[in-house]
Amino acid sequence: MTSLIKKDASGNTGDGDATLLVNEVVGVPGGIGEAARQARAAAYDTFLRGLLPTREGVALLAVGGLGRRQCAPYGDLDLVLVHAGVPGIDELAASIWYPIWDAGLRLDHSVRTVAEALSVAQDDVKVALGLLDARLIAGDQALADALIRTAADHWRRTAVRHLTGLREVTTARWQAHGELAFLLEGDLKEAAGGLRDVGLLRAISAAGITDALRPAVRAAHLRLLDTRDALHQQVGRRVDRLVAQERAGVAALLDLRQLQPGASDAARRPGAVVRQLQPGASDAARRPGAVVDDGDALLRRVAGDARTVSHALDDAFRAADRLRSGRSRGGNGRSARRPVARDVVEHDGELVLARTAIGARPDPSLSLRMAAAAATTRLPIARATCEWLAAYCPPLPAPWPSEARAALITLLGAGPGLVPAWETCDRYGLVDGWLPEWTRLRSLPQHNPVHRYTLDRHLVQAAHEASRHAREVDRPDLLLLGALLHDIGKGLPGDHSTVGVPLAQAVATRIGLPPGEVELIGTLVRLHLLLPDVATRRDLADPVTIASVAEAVGDTGTLDLLHALVRADAAATGPAAWSDWKGRLVAELVARVRTALDTGVLPEPPAPDPALLAGPLPVVHLTGDRVSVAAADRRGLLATVAGCLALHRLEVISADASVVDGRALVECRVQPRYGLPPDPVPLRADLRRAVGGDVSVTQRLRGRALAARGSGAAPRVVWHREAATDAVLLELRAADAAGLLYRVTCALDEEGALVRAARISTLGADVVDAFYLVGGWPDDEARARLEAAVLAAV
């Protein structure tokens, strides 16, 4: 047996959360897997039996993980000392609890009679659930059996009534901890689909409501337990949140890797080591049978298991609802069958196949039509129906029949009903029959922090969000399909917008779209990032910007589709992917490109604010998210304004600099870096003093703004020569940091570069800052010096 505790030189544990202090006292082994958990339970049993003297009318019961013999390496002990009113019970309890504490074990304990325990269980559903796992460790067998048997009988009688309140508590927990399947750093126990939800399934099964612990759920449960054990062993203490820095170590302990595409069926058998190649792996590593580690394999397995648990719990709660409603109708358990679509009827709040559909030869489009009916009616598909469709529904031919294609579009356009219907079909393998590409996309993590979902869920969510814009486009069906396929190239080497084009077109061809529409689907995939990238990184007043987008898009119909797609994509990504200012920029770009496509004439650039061209200098205007400054023409004005804004915790989103009638104008769009907007009075005063050349403000700007710099991957500079009418574009890609724009514009000024405009795009922890530099900058040495100065400033 191996100790799980690390002690310092004095013999004390270095971690206050450590469960096992003295291995010689408890003798609890480490290890991962069911055998290791059973061995830990046996070691705890032996230790605890030695603490309870033989005495009639007293029994020591284990609940929780020890009661189930599923002890984690650094779990706690949940114990109940049951007695029959014997004298001296408090002293007896203390003689048991103190040695446990002295051994460094975490302990949750109670002392009750059988009547007291049952009374508490009647009022507290959590206690009732705990008693379902109760197991005798030592003491009076008859006393323990009386409590365990009575508690189980009471739960079977009252479970349906208790489940309503239990579901409310569970929903609140899900809202607090999120969905384990879609979290990069989820709580294996508390998040939706985690270990605590398996406990609910076990309780529902114990009540005889439904067989919630099906083989797939049991397998998912064991894998989640293994993951938790490996996490404990990796960290060296009790922890349930799978954070990023521990992911690789946990995956290594589990020997968990992911199977490369095209592997043999033998390698896919249960228990086989699963491996996958990293994008960009060498050809040698890609030969059949070759493997490389993939840190995403663990996340994908956890996501799949969490989805299995969540789906089973939804099914179990519905079974409880049906049982409760049946009892309210008098217990006859009968309800009418209501047709809702061809071959689909509603029965007891679920969708099932019509009897004629089961008896006839199945139509290949039947599963899609069932999914579409579920999405549009927002009713769940019965489990038995899903199993029947998975077993007997024939594969779809290529190309699809029109009925199947229509059902898919109906499904994608169903709005809120799409996601649960798709998830149900995915759990039973139906989606793989529609889209074989889905196997690669399923549960694929997206490590950019702006993404809240795995790739497959993001695509389905994007289709749901796209349905909100269906009336704004001429071809809503292509919008929905484009939303489902726009990121299909992710997870493969190369730019996913380019890699995904042939994949999406192959799907569109198989579905049965004509060649022109297949081409349009490819265009949507290739250009789905065009509008937000240009809107946030380019000068929308420059005719070259508008002309390039108009040429790429080609027509207003495609422009409308892309505009709807970018909004759906952002909404499906997460709150950080969209903002009011970004929406305004994209809308402004779309309006200008539409004018160019409709008339063939590029729109005129907007005129500067007339208020900046009148009155004594300096002029400072603060209106909403705009900061406008006019001052005497001099070098470094943009840097001064940017630094002053950084001093007041304002991020610059875009900046335009120009000279009109001898006045230097700087107009910026800003947003608070955090918290509330700054007080405009001191901001206006600092801007006036700074642009007027006040040295004290400049010194304060340098001292404050240079204090915080970004970290992470090395910054990079990219030059774009044909992106502007009268300038060359320098694009800086770096980690975000306060005062970054100030430092970079200072460096540009010191090297003699005149900045006409700047566009600041924040992507999670990174930024892409684009600077329009007046002149061609044709000299290689001058560009190299400028590039070095910019990188040094970062």
mmCIF file of N, CA, C and O in Angstrom, residues 186-218:
data_model
loop_
_atom_site.group_PDB
_atom_site.id
_atom_site.type_symbol
_atom_site.label_atom_id
_atom_site.label_comp_id
_atom_site.label_asym_id
_atom_site.label_seq_id
_atom_site.Cartn_x
_atom_site.Cartn_y
_atom_site.Cartn_z
ATOM 1 N N GLY A 186 -14.327 22.452 -15.620
ATOM 2 C CA GLY A 186 -15.569 22.146 -14.927
ATOM 3 C C GLY A 186 -15.358 21.417 -13.618
ATOM 4 O O GLY A 186 -14.318 20.788 -13.376
ATOM 5 N N ASP A 187 -16.366 21.493 -12.754
ATOM 6 C CA ASP A 187 -16.381 20.772 -11.483
ATOM 7 C C ASP A 187 -16.954 19.384 -11.735
ATOM 8 O O ASP A 187 -18.123 19.239 -12.099
ATOM 9 N N LEU A 188 -16.138 18.369 -11.554
ATOM 10 C CA LEU A 188 -16.544 16.999 -11.867
ATOM 11 C C LEU A 188 -17.690 16.511 -10.988
ATOM 12 O O LEU A 188 -18.394 15.573 -11.366
ATOM 13 N N LYS A 189 -17.889 17.155 -9.867
ATOM 14 C CA LYS A 189 -18.929 16.705 -8.944
ATOM 15 C C LYS A 189 -20.195 17.544 -9.066
ATOM 16 O O LYS A 189 -21.297 17.007 -9.226
ATOM 17 N N GLU A 190 -20.063 18.878 -9.024
ATOM 18 C CA GLU A 190 -21.224 19.736 -8.885
ATOM 19 C C GLU A 190 -21.830 20.195 -10.203
ATOM 20 O O GLU A 190 -23.018 20.531 -10.252
ATOM 21 N N ALA A 191 -21.062 20.269 -11.284
ATOM 22 C CA ALA A 191 -21.588 20.774 -12.554
ATOM 23 C C ALA A 191 -22.635 19.812 -13.117
ATOM 24 O O ALA A 191 -22.662 18.617 -12.770
ATOM 25 N N ALA A 192 -23.479 20.329 -13.984
ATOM 26 C CA ALA A 192 -24.503 19.494 -14.606
ATOM 27 C C ALA A 192 -23.856 18.364 -15.384
ATOM 28 O O ALA A 192 -22.950 18.577 -16.182
ATOM 29 N N GLY A 193 -24.305 17.145 -15.144
ATOM 30 C CA GLY A 193 -23.709 15.976 -15.769
ATOM 31 C C GLY A 193 -22.591 15.368 -14.952
ATOM 32 O O GLY A 193 -21.954 14.406 -15.387
ATOM 33 N N GLY A 194 -22.341 15.904 -13.757
ATOM 34 C CA GLY A 194 -21.255 15.420 -12.911
ATOM 35 C C GLY A 194 -21.685 14.318 -11.961
ATOM 36 O O GLY A 194 -22.777 13.755 -12.048
ATOM 37 N N LEU A 195 -20.811 14.038 -11.011
ATOM 38 C CA LEU A 195 -21.009 12.900 -10.119
ATOM 39 C C LEU A 195 -22.234 13.070 -9.219
ATOM 40 O O LEU A 195 -22.894 12.083 -8.880
ATOM 41 N N ARG A 196 -22.540 14.303 -8.827
ATOM 42 C CA ARG A 196 -23.716 14.480 -7.977
ATOM 43 C C ARG A 196 -24.994 14.138 -8.733
ATOM 44 O O ARG A 196 -25.962 13.618 -8.149
ATOM 45 N N ASP A 197 -25.025 14.377 -10.025
ATOM 46 C CA ASP A 197 -26.197 14.010 -10.813
ATOM 47 C C ASP A 197 -26.349 12.498 -10.921
ATOM 48 O O ASP A 197 -27.468 11.989 -11.019
ATOM 49 N N VAL A 198 -25.224 11.781 -10.908
ATOM 50 C CA VAL A 198 -25.325 10.318 -10.897
ATOM 51 C C VAL A 198 -25.996 9.853 -9.610
ATOM 52 O O VAL A 198 -26.768 8.887 -9.605
ATOM 53 N N GLY A 199 -25.729 10.556 -8.501
ATOM 54 C CA GLY A 199 -26.409 10.232 -7.250
ATOM 55 C C GLY A 199 -27.915 10.387 -7.364
ATOM 56 O O GLY A 199 -28.680 9.583 -6.824
ATOM 57 N N LEU A 200 -28.359 11.407 -8.095
ATOM 58 C CA LEU A 200 -29.792 11.571 -8.316
ATOM 59 C C LEU A 200 -30.351 10.421 -9.144
ATOM 60 O O LEU A 200 -31.457 9.931 -8.873
ATOM 61 N N LEU A 201 -29.616 10.009 -10.151
ATOM 62 C CA LEU A 201 -30.065 8.870 -10.958
ATOM 63 C C LEU A 201 -30.172 7.613 -10.109
ATOM 64 O O LEU A 201 -31.106 6.815 -10.265
ATOM 65 N N ARG A 202 -29.226 7.448 -9.221
ATOM 66 C CA ARG A 202 -29.267 6.271 -8.344
ATOM 67 C C ARG A 202 -30.500 6.329 -7.440
ATOM 68 O O ARG A 202 -31.165 5.320 -7.204
ATOM 69 N N ALA A 203 -30.832 7.529 -6.950
ATOM 70 C CA ALA A 203 -32.000 7.659 -6.082
ATOM 71 C C ALA A 203 -33.288 7.410 -6.856
ATOM 72 O O ALA A 203 -34.220 6.774 -6.344
ATOM 73 N N ILE A 204 -33.371 7.899 -8.081
ATOM 74 C CA ILE A 204 -34.570 7.684 -8.892
ATOM 75 C C ILE A 204 -34.734 6.201 -9.213
ATOM 76 O O ILE A 204 -35.849 5.667 -9.207
ATOM 77 N N SER A 205 -33.623 5.534 -9.494
ATOM 78 C CA SER A 205 -33.695 4.089 -9.724
ATOM 79 C C SER A 205 -34.143 3.352 -8.474
ATOM 80 O O SER A 205 -34.940 2.411 -8.535
ATOM 81 N N ALA A 206 -33.630 3.780 -7.294
ATOM 82 C CA ALA A 206 -34.010 3.123 -6.040
ATOM 83 C C ALA A 206 -35.490 3.281 -5.757
ATOM 84 O O ALA A 206 -36.105 2.424 -5.103
ATOM 85 N N ALA A 207 -36.088 4.369 -6.273
ATOM 86 C CA ALA A 207 -37.516 4.578 -6.071
ATOM 87 C C ALA A 207 -38.360 3.751 -7.014
ATOM 88 O O ALA A 207 -39.590 3.720 -6.885
ATOM 89 N N GLY A 208 -37.739 3.060 -7.973
ATOM 90 C CA GLY A 208 -38.480 2.237 -8.923
ATOM 91 C C GLY A 208 -39.199 3.027 -9.989
ATOM 92 O O GLY A 208 -40.095 2.499 -10.654
ATOM 93 N N ILE A 209 -38.816 4.305 -10.182
ATOM 94 C CA ILE A 209 -39.497 5.145 -11.169
ATOM 95 C C ILE A 209 -39.088 4.741 -12.579
ATOM 96 O O ILE A 209 -39.917 4.652 -13.487
ATOM 97 N N THR A 210 -37.800 4.521 -12.792
ATOM 98 C CA THR A 210 -37.279 4.116 -14.093
ATOM 99 C C THR A 210 -35.897 3.517 -13.892
ATOM 100 O O THR A 210 -35.259 3.733 -12.852
ATOM 101 N N ASP A 211 -35.444 2.766 -14.896
ATOM 102 C CA ASP A 211 -34.102 2.183 -14.810
ATOM 103 C C ASP A 211 -33.088 3.233 -15.258
ATOM 104 O O ASP A 211 -32.502 3.153 -16.334
ATOM 105 N N ALA A 212 -32.876 4.239 -14.405
ATOM 106 C CA ALA A 212 -32.031 5.376 -14.773
ATOM 107 C C ALA A 212 -30.574 4.983 -14.930
ATOM 108 O O ALA A 212 -29.839 5.603 -15.703
ATOM 109 N N LEU A 213 -30.120 3.966 -14.214
ATOM 110 C CA LEU A 213 -28.708 3.567 -14.269
ATOM 111 C C LEU A 213 -28.514 2.501 -15.342
ATOM 112 O O LEU A 213 -28.174 1.351 -15.056
ATOM 113 N N ARG A 214 -28.693 2.918 -16.586
ATOM 114 C CA ARG A 214 -28.487 2.012 -17.699
ATOM 115 C C ARG A 214 -26.995 1.773 -17.911
ATOM 116 O O ARG A 214 -26.158 2.493 -17.382
ATOM 117 N N PRO A 215 -26.640 0.747 -18.711
ATOM 118 C CA PRO A 215 -25.205 0.439 -18.884
ATOM 119 C C PRO A 215 -24.374 1.624 -19.345
ATOM 120 O O PRO A 215 -23.253 1.823 -18.868
ATOM 121 N N ALA A 216 -24.901 2.440 -20.265
ATOM 122 C CA ALA A 216 -24.130 3.598 -20.736
ATOM 123 C C ALA A 216 -23.887 4.579 -19.599
ATOM 124 O O ALA A 216 -22.805 5.176 -19.512
ATOM 125 N N VAL A 217 -24.866 4.747 -18.711
ATOM 126 C CA VAL A 217 -24.701 5.660 -17.582
ATOM 127 C C VAL A 217 -23.704 5.089 -16.588
ATOM 128 O O VAL A 217 -22.856 5.814 -16.050
ATOM 129 N N ARG A 218 -23.777 3.796 -16.336
ATOM 130 C CA ARG A 218 -22.819 3.179 -15.420
ATOM 131 C C ARG A 218 -21.394 3.327 -15.937
ATOM 132 O O ARG A 218 -20.469 3.625 -15.168
#
